[in-house]
mmCIF file of C-alpha atoms in Angstrom:
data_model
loop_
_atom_site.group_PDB
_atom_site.id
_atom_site.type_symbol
_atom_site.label_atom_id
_atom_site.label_comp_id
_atom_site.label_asym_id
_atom_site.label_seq_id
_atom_site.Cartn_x
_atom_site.Cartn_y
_atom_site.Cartn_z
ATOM 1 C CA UNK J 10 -77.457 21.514 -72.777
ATOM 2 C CA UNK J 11 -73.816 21.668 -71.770
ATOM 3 C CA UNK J 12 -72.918 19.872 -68.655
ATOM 4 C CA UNK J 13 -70.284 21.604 -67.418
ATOM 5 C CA UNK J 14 -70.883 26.054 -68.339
ATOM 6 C CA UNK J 15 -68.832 28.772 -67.959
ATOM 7 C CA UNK J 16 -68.776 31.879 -69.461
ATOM 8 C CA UNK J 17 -65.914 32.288 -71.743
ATOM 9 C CA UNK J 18 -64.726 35.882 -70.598
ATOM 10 C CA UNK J 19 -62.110 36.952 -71.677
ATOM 11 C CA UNK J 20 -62.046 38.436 -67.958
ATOM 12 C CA UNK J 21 -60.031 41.681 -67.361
ATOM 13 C CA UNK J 22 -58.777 42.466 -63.989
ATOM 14 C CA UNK J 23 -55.983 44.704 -62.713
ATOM 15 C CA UNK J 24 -52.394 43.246 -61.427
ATOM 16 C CA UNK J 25 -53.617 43.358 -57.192
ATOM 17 C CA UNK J 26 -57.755 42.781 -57.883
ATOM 18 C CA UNK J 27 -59.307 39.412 -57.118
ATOM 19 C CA UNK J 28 -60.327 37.687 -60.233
ATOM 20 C CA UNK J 29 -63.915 35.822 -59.754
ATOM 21 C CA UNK J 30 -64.339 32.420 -62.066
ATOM 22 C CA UNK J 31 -67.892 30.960 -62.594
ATOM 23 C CA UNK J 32 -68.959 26.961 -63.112
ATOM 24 C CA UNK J 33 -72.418 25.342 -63.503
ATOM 25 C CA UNK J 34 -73.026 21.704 -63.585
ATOM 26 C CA UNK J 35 -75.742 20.038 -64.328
ATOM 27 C CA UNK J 36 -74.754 16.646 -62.894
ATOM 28 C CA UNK J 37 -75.726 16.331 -59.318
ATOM 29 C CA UNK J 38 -74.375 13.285 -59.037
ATOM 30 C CA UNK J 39 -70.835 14.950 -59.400
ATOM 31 C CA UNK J 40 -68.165 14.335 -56.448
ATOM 32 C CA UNK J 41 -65.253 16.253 -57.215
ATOM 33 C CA UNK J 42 -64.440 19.699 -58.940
ATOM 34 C CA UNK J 43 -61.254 20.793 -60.222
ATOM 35 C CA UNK J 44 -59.576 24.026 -61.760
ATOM 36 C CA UNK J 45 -57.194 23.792 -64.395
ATOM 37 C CA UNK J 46 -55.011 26.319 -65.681
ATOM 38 C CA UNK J 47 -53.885 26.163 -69.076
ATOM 39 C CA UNK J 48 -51.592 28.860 -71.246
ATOM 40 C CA UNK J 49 -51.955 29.403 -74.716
ATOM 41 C CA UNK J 50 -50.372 26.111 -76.549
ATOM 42 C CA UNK J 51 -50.038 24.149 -73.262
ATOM 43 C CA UNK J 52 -51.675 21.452 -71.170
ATOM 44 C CA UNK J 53 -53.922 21.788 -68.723
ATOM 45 C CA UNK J 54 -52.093 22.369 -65.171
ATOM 46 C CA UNK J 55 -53.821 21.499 -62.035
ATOM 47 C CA UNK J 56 -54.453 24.228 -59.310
ATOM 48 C CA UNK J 57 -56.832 22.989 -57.076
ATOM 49 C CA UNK J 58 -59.547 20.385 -56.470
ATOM 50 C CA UNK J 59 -62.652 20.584 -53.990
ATOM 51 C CA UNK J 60 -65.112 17.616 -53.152
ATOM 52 C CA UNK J 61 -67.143 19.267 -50.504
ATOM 53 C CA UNK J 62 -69.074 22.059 -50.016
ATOM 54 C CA UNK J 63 -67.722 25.090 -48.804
ATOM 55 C CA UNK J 64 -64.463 26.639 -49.675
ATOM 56 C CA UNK J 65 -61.011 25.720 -49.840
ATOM 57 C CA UNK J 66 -57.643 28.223 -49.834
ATOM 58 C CA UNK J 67 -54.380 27.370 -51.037
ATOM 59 C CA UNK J 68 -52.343 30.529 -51.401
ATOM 60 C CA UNK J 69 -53.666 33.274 -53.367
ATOM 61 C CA UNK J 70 -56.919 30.332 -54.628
ATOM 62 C CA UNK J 71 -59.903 29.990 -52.986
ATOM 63 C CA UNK J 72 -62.271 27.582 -54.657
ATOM 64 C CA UNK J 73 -65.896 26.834 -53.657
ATOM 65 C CA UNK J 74 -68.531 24.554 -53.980
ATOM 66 C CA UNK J 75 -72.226 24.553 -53.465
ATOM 67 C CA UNK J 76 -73.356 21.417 -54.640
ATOM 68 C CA UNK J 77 -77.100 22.620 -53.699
ATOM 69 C CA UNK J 78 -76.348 24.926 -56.579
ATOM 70 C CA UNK J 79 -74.499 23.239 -58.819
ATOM 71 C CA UNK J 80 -71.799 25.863 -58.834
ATOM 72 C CA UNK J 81 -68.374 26.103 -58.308
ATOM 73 C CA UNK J 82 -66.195 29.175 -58.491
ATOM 74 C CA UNK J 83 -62.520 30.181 -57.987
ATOM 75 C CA UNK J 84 -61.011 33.561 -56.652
ATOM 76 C CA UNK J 85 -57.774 34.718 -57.573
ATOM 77 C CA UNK J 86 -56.734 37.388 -54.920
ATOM 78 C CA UNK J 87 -53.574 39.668 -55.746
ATOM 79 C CA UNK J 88 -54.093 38.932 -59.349
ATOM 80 C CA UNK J 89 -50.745 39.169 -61.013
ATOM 81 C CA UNK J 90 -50.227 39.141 -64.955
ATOM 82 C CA UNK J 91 -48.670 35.667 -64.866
ATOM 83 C CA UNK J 92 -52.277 34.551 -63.958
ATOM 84 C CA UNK J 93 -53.798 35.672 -67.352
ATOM 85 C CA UNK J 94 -54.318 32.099 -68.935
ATOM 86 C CA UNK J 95 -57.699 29.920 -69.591
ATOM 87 C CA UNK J 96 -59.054 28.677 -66.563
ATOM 88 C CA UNK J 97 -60.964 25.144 -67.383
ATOM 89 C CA UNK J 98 -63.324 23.689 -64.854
ATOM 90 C CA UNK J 99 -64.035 20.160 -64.598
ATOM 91 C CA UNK J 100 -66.443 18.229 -62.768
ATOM 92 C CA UNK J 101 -65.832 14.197 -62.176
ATOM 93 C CA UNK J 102 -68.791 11.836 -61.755
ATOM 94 C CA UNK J 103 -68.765 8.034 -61.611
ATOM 95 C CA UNK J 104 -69.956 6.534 -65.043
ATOM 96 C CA UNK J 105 -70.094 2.942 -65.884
ATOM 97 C CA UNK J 106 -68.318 1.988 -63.112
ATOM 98 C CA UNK J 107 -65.202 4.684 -63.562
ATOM 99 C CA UNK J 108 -64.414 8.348 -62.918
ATOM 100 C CA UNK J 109 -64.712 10.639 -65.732
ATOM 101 C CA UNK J 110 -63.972 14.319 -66.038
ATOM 102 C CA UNK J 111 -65.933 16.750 -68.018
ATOM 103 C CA UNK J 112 -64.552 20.079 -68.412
ATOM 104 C CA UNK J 113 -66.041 23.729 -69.458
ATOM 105 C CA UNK J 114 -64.874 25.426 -72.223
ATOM 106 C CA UNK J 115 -63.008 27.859 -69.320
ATOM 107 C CA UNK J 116 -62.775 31.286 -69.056
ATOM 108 C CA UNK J 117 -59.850 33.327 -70.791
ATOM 109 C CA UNK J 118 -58.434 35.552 -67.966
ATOM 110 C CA UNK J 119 -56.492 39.063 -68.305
ATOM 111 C CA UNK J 120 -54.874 40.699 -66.346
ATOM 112 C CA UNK J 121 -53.790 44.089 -66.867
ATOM 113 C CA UNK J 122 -50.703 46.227 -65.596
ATOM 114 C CA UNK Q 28 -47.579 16.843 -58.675
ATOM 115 C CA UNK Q 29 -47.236 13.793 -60.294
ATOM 116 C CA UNK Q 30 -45.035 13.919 -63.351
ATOM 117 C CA UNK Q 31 -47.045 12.556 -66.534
ATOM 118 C CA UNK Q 32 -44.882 13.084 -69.896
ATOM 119 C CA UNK Q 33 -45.927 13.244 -73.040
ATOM 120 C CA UNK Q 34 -43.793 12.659 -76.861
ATOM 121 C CA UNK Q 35 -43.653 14.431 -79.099
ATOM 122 C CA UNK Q 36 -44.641 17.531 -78.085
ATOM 123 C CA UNK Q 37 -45.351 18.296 -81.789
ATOM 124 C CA UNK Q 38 -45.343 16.228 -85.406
ATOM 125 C CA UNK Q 39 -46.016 16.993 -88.406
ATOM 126 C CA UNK Q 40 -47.345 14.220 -90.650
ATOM 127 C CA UNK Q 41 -48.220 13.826 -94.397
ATOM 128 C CA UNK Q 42 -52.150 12.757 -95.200
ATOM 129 C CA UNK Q 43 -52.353 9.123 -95.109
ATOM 130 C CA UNK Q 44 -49.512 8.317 -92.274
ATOM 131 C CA UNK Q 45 -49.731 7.016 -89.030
ATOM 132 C CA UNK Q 46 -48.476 8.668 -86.303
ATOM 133 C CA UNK Q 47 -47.985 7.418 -82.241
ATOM 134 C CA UNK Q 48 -47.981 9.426 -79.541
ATOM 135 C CA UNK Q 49 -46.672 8.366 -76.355
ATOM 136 C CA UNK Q 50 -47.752 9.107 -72.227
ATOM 137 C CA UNK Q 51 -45.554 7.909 -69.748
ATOM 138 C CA UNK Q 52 -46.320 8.190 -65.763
ATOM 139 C CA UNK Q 53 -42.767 9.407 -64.589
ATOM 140 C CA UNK Q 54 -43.427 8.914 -60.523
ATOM 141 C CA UNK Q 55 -46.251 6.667 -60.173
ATOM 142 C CA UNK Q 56 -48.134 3.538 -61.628
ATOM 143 C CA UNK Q 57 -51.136 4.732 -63.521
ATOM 144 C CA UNK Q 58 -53.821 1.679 -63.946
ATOM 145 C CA UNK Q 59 -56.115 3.922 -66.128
ATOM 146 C CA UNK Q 60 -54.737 6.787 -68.153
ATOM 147 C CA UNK Q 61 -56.837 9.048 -70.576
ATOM 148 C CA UNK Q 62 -56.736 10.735 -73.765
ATOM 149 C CA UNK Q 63 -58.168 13.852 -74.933
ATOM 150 C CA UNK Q 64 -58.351 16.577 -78.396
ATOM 151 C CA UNK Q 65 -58.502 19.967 -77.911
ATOM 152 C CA UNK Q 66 -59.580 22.637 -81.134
ATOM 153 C CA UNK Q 67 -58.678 25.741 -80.913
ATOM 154 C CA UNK Q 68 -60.915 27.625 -78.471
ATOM 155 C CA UNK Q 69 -62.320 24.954 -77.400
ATOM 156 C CA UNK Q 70 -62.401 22.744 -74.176
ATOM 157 C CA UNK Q 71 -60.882 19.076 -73.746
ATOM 158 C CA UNK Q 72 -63.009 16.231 -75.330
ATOM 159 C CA UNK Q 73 -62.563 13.318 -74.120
ATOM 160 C CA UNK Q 74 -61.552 10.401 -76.670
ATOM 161 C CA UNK Q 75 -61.264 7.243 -74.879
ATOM 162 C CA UNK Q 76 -59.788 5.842 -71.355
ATOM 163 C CA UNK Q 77 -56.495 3.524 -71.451
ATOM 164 C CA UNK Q 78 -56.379 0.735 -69.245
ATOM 165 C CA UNK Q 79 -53.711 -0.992 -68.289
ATOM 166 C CA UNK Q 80 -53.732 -4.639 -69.834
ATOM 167 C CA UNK Q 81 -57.177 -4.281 -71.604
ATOM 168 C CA UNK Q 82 -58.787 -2.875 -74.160
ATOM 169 C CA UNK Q 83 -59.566 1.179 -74.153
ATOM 170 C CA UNK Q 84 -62.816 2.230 -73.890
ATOM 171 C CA UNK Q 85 -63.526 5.095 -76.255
ATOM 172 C CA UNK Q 86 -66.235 7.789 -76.315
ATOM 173 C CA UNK Q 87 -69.244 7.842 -78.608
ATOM 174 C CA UNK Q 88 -68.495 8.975 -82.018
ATOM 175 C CA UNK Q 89 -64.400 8.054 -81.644
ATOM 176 C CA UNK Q 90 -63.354 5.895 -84.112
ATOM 177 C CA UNK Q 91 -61.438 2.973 -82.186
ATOM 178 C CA UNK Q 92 -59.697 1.877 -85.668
ATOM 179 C CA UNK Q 93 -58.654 5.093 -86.384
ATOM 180 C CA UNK Q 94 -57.063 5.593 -82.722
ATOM 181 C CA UNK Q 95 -55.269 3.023 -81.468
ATOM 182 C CA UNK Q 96 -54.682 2.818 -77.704
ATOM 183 C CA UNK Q 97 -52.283 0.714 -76.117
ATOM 184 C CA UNK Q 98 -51.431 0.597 -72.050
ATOM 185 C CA UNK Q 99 -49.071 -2.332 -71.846
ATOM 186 C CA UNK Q 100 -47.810 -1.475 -69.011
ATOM 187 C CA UNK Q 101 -48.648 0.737 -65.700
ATOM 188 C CA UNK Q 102 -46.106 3.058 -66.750
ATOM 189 C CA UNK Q 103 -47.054 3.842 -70.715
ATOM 190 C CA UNK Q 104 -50.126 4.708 -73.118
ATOM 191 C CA UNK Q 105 -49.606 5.270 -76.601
ATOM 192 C CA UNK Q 106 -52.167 6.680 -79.189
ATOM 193 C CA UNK Q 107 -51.995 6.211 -82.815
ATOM 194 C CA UNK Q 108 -53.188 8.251 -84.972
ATOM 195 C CA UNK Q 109 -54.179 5.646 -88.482
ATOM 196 C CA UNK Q 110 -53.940 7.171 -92.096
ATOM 197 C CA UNK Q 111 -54.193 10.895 -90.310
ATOM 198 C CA UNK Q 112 -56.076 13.382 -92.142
ATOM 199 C CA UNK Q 113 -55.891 16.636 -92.068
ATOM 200 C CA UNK Q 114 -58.788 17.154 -89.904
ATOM 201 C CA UNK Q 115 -57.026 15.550 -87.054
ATOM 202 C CA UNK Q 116 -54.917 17.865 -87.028
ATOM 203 C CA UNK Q 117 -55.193 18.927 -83.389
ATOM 204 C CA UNK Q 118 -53.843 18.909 -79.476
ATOM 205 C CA UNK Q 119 -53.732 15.895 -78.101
ATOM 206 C CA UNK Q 120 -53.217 15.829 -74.483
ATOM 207 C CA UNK Q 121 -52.850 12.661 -72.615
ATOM 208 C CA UNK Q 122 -53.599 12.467 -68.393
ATOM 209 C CA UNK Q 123 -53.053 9.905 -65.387
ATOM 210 C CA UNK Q 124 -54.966 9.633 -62.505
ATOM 211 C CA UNK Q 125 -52.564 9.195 -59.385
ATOM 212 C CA UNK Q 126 -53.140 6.474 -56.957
ATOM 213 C CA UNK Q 127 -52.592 8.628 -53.682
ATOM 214 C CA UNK Q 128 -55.217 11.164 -54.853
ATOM 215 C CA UNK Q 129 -57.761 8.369 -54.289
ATOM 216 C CA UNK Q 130 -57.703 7.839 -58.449
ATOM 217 C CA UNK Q 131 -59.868 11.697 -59.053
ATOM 218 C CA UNK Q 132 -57.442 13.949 -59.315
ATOM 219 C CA UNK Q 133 -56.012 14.104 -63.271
ATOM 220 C CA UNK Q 134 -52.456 15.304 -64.023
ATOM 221 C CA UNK Q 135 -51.801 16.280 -67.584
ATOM 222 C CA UNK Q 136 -48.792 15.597 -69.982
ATOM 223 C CA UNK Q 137 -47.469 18.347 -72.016
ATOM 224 C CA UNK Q 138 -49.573 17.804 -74.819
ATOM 225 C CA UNK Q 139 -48.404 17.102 -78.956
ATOM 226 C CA UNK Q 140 -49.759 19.593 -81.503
ATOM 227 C CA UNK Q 141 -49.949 17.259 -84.611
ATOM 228 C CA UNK Q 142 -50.718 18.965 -88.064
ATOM 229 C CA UNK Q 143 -51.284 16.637 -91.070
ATOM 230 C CA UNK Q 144 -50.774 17.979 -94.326
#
């Protein structure tokens, strides 16, 4: 069983619809959540993090968390073609005595003029 | 965000060489750094955690004497690659936690794409 899911898309949304992202975990003793963004041949970018439930804006992002759950998601609203990329979830959980991060395999977002 | 950089950003190697990859923390000390090997299509796996003046711990089924990880100093990680074949050929993508962000939050370097032929 994977511990951190998300559906691999690809995603298509118009340029102006908001874009809905999807994670599962199956750790419950995870703490903090992050969204990555990465482009085709490029590293993973960070665009936001979240460690309690709820949601959390930062611009055109809203991520949230229901740790009940085990589920995290991320809206894009005004979805602009820039935004197509691979969005990679990651969950971070104390192990051994240190914080690791497991990430999904993310979901390939398009969006279309 | 913290600046984490990576070099090279691509190598090619010939079967049988070693190749070292560098991560440098440009704005901030980084105690614990991490490095991770992405296929293509597929998510970040995570090969072993750097620390800073000790010995990396690596993730079950890494080979530690096939990738070497060094963090001499707060500021640099290094990764080599030992007698690369060419299924190592992959993206290797190093990260830093930052201090200020209470040690969760991970900021990537750019990542080297290194093909072995």
């Amino acid at each position: 069983q994977k511990e951190v899911e998300q559906n691999s898309g690809p995603l298509s949304v118009p340029e102006g619809a908001i874009a809905s992202l999807n994670c599962t975990y199956s750790d419950r003793g995870s703490q903090s959540f992050f969204w990555y963004r990465q482009y085709s041949g490029k590293s993973p970018e960070l665009i936001m993090s979240i460690y309690s439930n709820g949601d959390k804006e930062d611009g055109r992002f809203t991520a949230q968390l229901n740790k009940a759950s085990q589920y995290v998601s991320l809206l894009i609203r005004d979805s602009q073609p820039s935004d197509s990329a691979t969005y990679l979830c990651a969950v971070g959980a104390t192990v051994g005595g240190g914080n690791k991060l497991t990430f999904g395999t993310g979901t390939q977002l398009k969006v279309e003029l | 965000g913290a600046v984490v950089s990576q070099h090279p950003s691509w190598v090619i190697c010939k079967s049988g060489t070693s190749v070292k990859i560098e991560c440098r923390s440009l704005d901030f000390q980084a105690t614990t750094m991490f490095w991770y090997r992405q296929f293509p299509k597929q998510s970040l796996m995570l090969m072993a955690t750097s620390n800073e003046g000790s010995k990396a711990t690596y993730e079950q089924g890494v080979e530690k004497d096939k990738f070497l990880i060094n963090h001499a100093s707060l500021t640099l990680s290094t990764l080599t690659v030992t007698s690369a074949h060419p299924e190592d050929s992959s993206f290797y993508i190093c990260s830093a936690r930052h201090p200020w962000t209470g040690n969760t939050e991970a900021f990537f370097g750019q990542g080297t794409r290194l093909t072995v032929v």
